[in-house]
GROMACS .gro file of C-alpha atoms in nm:
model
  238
    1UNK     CA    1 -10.509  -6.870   0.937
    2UNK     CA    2 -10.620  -7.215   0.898
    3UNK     CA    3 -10.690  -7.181   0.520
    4UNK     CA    4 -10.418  -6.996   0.468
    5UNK     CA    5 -10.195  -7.244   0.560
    6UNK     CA    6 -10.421  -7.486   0.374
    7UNK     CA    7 -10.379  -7.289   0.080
    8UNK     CA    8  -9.962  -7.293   0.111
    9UNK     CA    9  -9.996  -7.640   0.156
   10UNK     CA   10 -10.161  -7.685  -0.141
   11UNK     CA   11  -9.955  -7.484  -0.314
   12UNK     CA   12  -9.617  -7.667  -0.226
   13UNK     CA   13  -9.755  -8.007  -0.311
   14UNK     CA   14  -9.853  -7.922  -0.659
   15UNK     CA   15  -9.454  -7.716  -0.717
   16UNK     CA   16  -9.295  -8.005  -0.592
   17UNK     CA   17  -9.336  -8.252  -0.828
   18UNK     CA   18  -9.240  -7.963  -1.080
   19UNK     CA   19  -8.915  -7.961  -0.895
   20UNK     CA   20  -8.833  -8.326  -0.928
   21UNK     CA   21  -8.613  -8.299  -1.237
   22UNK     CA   22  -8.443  -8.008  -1.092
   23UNK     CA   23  -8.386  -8.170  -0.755
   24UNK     CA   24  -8.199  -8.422  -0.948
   25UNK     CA   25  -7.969  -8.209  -1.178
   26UNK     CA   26  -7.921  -7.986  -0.847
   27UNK     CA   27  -7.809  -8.192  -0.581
   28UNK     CA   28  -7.548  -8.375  -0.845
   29UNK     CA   29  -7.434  -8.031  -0.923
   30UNK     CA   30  -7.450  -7.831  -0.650
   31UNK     CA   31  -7.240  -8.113  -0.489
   32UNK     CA   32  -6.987  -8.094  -0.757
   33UNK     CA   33  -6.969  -7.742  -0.712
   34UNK     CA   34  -6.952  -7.822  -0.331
   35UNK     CA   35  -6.644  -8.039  -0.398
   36UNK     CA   36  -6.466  -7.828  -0.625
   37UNK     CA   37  -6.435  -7.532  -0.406
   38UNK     CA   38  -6.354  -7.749  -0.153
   39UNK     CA   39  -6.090  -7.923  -0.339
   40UNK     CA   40  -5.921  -7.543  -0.502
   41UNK     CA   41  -5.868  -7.440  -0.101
   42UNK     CA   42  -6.172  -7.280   0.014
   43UNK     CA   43  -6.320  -7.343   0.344
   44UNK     CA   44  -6.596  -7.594   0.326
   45UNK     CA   45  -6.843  -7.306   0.465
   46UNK     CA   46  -6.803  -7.108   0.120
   47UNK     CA   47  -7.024  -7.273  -0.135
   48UNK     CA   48  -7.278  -7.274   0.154
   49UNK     CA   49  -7.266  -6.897   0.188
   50UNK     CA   50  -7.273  -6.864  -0.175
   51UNK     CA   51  -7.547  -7.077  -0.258
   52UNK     CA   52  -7.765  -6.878  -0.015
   53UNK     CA   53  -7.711  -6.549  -0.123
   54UNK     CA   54  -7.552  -6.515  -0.492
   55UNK     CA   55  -7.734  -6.849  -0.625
   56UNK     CA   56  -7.573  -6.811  -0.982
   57UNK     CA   57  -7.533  -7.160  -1.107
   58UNK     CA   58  -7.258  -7.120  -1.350
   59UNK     CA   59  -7.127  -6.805  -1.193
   60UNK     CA   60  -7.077  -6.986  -0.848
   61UNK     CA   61  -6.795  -7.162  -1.003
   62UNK     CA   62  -6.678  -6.877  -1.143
   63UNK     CA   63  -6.620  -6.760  -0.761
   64UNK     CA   64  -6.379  -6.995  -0.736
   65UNK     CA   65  -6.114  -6.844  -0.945
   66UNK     CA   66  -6.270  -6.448  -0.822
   67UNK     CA   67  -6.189  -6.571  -0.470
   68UNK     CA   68  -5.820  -6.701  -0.547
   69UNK     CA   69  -5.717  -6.418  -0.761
   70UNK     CA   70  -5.603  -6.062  -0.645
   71UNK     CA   71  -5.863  -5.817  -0.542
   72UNK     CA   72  -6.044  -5.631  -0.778
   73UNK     CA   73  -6.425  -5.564  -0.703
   74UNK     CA   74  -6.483  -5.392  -1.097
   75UNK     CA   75  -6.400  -5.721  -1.265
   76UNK     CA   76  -6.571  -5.908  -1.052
   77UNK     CA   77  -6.865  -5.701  -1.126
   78UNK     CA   78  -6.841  -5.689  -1.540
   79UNK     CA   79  -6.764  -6.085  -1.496
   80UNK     CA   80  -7.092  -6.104  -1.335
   81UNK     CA   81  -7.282  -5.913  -1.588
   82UNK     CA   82  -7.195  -6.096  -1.841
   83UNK     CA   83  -7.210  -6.412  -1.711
   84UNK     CA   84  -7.574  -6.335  -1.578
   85UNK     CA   85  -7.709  -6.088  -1.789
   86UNK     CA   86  -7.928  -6.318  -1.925
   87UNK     CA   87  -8.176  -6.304  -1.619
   88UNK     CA   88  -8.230  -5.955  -1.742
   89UNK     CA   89  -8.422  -6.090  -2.037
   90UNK     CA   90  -8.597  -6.342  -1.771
   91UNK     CA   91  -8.716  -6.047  -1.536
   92UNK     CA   92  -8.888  -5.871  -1.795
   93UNK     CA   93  -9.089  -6.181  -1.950
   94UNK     CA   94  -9.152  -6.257  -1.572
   95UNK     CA   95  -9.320  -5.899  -1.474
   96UNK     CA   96  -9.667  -6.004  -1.564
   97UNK     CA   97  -9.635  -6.362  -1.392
   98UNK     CA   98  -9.507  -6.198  -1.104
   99UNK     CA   99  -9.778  -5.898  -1.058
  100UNK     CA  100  -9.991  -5.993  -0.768
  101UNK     CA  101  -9.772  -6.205  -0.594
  102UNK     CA  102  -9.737  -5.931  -0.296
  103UNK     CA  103  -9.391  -5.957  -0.071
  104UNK     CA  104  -9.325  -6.299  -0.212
  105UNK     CA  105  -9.249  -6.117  -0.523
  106UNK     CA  106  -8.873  -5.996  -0.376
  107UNK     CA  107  -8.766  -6.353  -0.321
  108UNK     CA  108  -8.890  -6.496  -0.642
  109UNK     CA  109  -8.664  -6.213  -0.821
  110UNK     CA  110  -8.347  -6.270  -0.576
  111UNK     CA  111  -8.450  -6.660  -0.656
  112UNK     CA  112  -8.464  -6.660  -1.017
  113UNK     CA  113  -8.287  -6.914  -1.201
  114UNK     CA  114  -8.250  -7.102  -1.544
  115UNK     CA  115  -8.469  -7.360  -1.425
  116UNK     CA  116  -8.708  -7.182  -1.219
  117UNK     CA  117  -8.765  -6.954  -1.481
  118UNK     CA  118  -8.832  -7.237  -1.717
  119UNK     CA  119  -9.089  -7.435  -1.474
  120UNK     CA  120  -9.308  -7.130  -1.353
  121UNK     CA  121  -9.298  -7.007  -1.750
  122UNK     CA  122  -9.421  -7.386  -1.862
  123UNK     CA  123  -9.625  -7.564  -1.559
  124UNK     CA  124  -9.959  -7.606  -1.594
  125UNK     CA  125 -10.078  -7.476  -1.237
  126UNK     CA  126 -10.391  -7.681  -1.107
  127UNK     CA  127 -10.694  -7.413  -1.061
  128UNK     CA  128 -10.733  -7.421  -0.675
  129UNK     CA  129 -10.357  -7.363  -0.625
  130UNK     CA  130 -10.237  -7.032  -0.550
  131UNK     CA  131 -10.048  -6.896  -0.820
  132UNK     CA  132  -9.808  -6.670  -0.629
  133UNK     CA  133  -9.737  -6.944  -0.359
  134UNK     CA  134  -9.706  -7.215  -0.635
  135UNK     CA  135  -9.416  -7.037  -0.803
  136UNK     CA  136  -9.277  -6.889  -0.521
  137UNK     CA  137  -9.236  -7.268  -0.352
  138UNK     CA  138  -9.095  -7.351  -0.705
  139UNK     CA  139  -8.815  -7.093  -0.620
  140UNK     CA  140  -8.782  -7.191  -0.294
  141UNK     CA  141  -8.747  -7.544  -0.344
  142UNK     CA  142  -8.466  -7.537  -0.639
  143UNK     CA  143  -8.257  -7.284  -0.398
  144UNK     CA  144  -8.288  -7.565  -0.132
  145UNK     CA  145  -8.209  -7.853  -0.380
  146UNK     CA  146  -7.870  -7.618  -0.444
  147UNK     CA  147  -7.804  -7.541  -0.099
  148UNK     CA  148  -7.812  -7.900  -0.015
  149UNK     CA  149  -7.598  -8.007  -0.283
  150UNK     CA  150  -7.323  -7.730  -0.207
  151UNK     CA  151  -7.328  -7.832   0.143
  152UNK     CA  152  -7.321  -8.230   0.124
  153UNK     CA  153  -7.011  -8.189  -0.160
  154UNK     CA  154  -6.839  -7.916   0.092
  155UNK     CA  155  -6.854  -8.160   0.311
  156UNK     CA  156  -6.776  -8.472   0.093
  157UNK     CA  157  -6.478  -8.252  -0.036
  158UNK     CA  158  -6.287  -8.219   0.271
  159UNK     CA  159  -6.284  -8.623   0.321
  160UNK     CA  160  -6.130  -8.744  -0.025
  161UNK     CA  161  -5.819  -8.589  -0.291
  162UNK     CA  162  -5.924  -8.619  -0.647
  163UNK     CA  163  -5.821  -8.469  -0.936
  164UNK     CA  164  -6.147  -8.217  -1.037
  165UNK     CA  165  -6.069  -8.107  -1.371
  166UNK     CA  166  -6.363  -8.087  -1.588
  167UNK     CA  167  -6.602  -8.030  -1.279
  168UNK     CA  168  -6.712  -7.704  -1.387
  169UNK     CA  169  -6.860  -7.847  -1.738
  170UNK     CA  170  -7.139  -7.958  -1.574
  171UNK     CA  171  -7.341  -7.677  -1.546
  172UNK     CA  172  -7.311  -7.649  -1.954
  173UNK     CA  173  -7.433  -7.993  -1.943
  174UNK     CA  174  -7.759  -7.968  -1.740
  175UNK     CA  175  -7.838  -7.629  -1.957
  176UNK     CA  176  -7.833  -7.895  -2.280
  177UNK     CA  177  -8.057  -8.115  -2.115
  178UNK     CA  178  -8.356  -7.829  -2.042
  179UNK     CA  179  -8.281  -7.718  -2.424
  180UNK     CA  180  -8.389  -8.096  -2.481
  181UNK     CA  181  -8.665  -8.110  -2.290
  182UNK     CA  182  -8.803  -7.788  -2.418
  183UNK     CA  183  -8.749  -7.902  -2.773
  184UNK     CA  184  -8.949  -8.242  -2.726
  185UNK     CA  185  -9.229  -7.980  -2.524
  186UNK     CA  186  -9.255  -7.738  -2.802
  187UNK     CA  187  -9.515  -7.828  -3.106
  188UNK     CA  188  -9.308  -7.535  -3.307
  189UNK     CA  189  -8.887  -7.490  -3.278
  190UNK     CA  190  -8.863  -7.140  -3.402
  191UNK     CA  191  -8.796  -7.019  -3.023
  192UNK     CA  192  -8.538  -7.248  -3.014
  193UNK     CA  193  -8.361  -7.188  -3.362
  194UNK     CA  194  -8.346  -6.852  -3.320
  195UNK     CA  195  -8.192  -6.928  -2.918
  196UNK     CA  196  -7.931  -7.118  -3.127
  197UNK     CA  197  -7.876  -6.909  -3.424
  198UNK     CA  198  -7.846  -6.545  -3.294
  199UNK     CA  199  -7.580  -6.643  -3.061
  200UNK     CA  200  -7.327  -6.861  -3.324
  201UNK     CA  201  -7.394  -6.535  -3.529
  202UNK     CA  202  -7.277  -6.292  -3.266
  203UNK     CA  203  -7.016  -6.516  -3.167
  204UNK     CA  204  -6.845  -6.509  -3.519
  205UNK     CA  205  -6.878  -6.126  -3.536
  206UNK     CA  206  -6.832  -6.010  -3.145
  207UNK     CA  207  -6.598  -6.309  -3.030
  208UNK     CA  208  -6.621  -6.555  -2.768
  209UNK     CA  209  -6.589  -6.284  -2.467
  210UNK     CA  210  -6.795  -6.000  -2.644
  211UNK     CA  211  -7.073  -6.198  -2.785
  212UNK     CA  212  -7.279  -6.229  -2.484
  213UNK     CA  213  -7.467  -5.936  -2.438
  214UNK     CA  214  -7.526  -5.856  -2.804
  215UNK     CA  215  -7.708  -6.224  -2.851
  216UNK     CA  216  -7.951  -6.159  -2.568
  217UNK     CA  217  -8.062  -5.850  -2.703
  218UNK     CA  218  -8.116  -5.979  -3.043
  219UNK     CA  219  -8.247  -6.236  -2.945
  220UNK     CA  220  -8.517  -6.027  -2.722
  221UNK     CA  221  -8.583  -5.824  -3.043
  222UNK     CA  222  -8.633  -6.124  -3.244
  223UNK     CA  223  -8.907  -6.321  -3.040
  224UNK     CA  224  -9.105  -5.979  -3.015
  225UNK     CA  225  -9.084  -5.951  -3.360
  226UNK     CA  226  -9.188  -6.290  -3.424
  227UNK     CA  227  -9.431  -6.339  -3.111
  228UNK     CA  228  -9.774  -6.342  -3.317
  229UNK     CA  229  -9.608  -6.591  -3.544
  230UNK     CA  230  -9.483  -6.816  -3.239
  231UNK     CA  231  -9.781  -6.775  -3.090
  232UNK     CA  232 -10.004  -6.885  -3.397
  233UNK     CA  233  -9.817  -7.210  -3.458
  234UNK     CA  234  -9.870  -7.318  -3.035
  235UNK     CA  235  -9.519  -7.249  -2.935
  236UNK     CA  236  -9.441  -7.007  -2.623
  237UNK     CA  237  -9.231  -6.684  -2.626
  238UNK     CA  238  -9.108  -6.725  -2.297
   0.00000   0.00000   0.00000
């Protein structure tokens, strides 16, 4: 039991300095998000339940307007699609990293996010650290970092009256800052080109509410097309 518990240890120390950027970005948005449920009428205990079990990033604040609007559970559920069918694609590249992992395997697919994907797909993990319990702390932590965030700007929310237009850009925002940092990571860009290409090209032929789905699966059939290539010039498919 002893090393076991030596071994999470372990484990959490080396994700959490992973985690750092992330805690940042988080708490600053998840407190925005916090604040701007808070501010359209919701109870303050909303982003707090919704941070714990739909953890969507972009699709939280989505909620907002799902919640205030007249019932109607089949848009709700072809609004989330789209807005999250991108963790589709993530699921699959994450099967092999995930194999082995045991139970912790169930919350590390519940937990997967934008940024989680992109640290467990990128960090080098030390050799005596678990690899399951490394990524699954990874998860864990980033949930918290949200969690924390929602709750501090529910709270925050019900004590001042601002105007909160605009609040819900900043989720684009932090997505343009990981593109950067991958970018500067990356010896090669062809990942990234096509991530930015395929989608401007479905947006001019499938529009701006269609063009969603048809860019992930391009771009999925582009970067196995092209892995060898990727892979030869040092760059990473995932």
């Amino acid at each position: 039991m002893r090393d076991k518990n030596a071994m999470r240890i372990a484990a959490l120390r080396a994700a959490f300095p992973s985690t750092i950027p992330i805690m940042a970005g988080f708490l600053f948005l998840g407190m925005t998000y916090g604040v701007y449920m808070v501010q359209s009428g919701l109870r303050f205990w909303y982003p707090m339940l919704t941070s714990l079990t739909v953890f969507g990033g972009s699709l939280e604040f989505v909620i907002v307007s799902l919640l205030q609007g007249a019932f109607n559970p089949l848009q709700a559920l072809m609004m989330t699609l789209m807005i999250q069918a991108r963790h589709l694609f993530y699921g699959v590249s994450m099967l092999d990293k995930y194999r082995g992992t045991g139970l912790k395997k169930l919350y590390m697919i519940f937990g997967l996010c934008d940024e989680t994907f992109s640290v467990n797909c990128t960090a080098e993990i030390p050799p005596h650290v678990d690899r399951g319990w490394f990524m699954f702390f990874v998860t864990l932590l980033d949930q918290f970092y949200w969690f924390a965030g929602a709750t501090l700007g529910a709270l925050f929310g019900m004590l001042i009256r601002f105007n909160t237009r605009g609040l819900d850009f900043s989720m684009t925002a932090l997505f343009v800052v990981i593109f950067m940092e991958q970018w500067k990571k990356d010896r090669q860009h062809i990942s990234a080109l096509i991530g930015l290409a395929l989608p401007a090209l479905c947006l001019l032929l499938f529009g701006a509410e269609r063009f969603l789905l048809p860019s992930m699966a391009a771009i999925l059939v582009a970067l196995a097309l092209l892995e060898k290539p990727i892979e030869r010039k040092g760059g990473d498919v995932a």
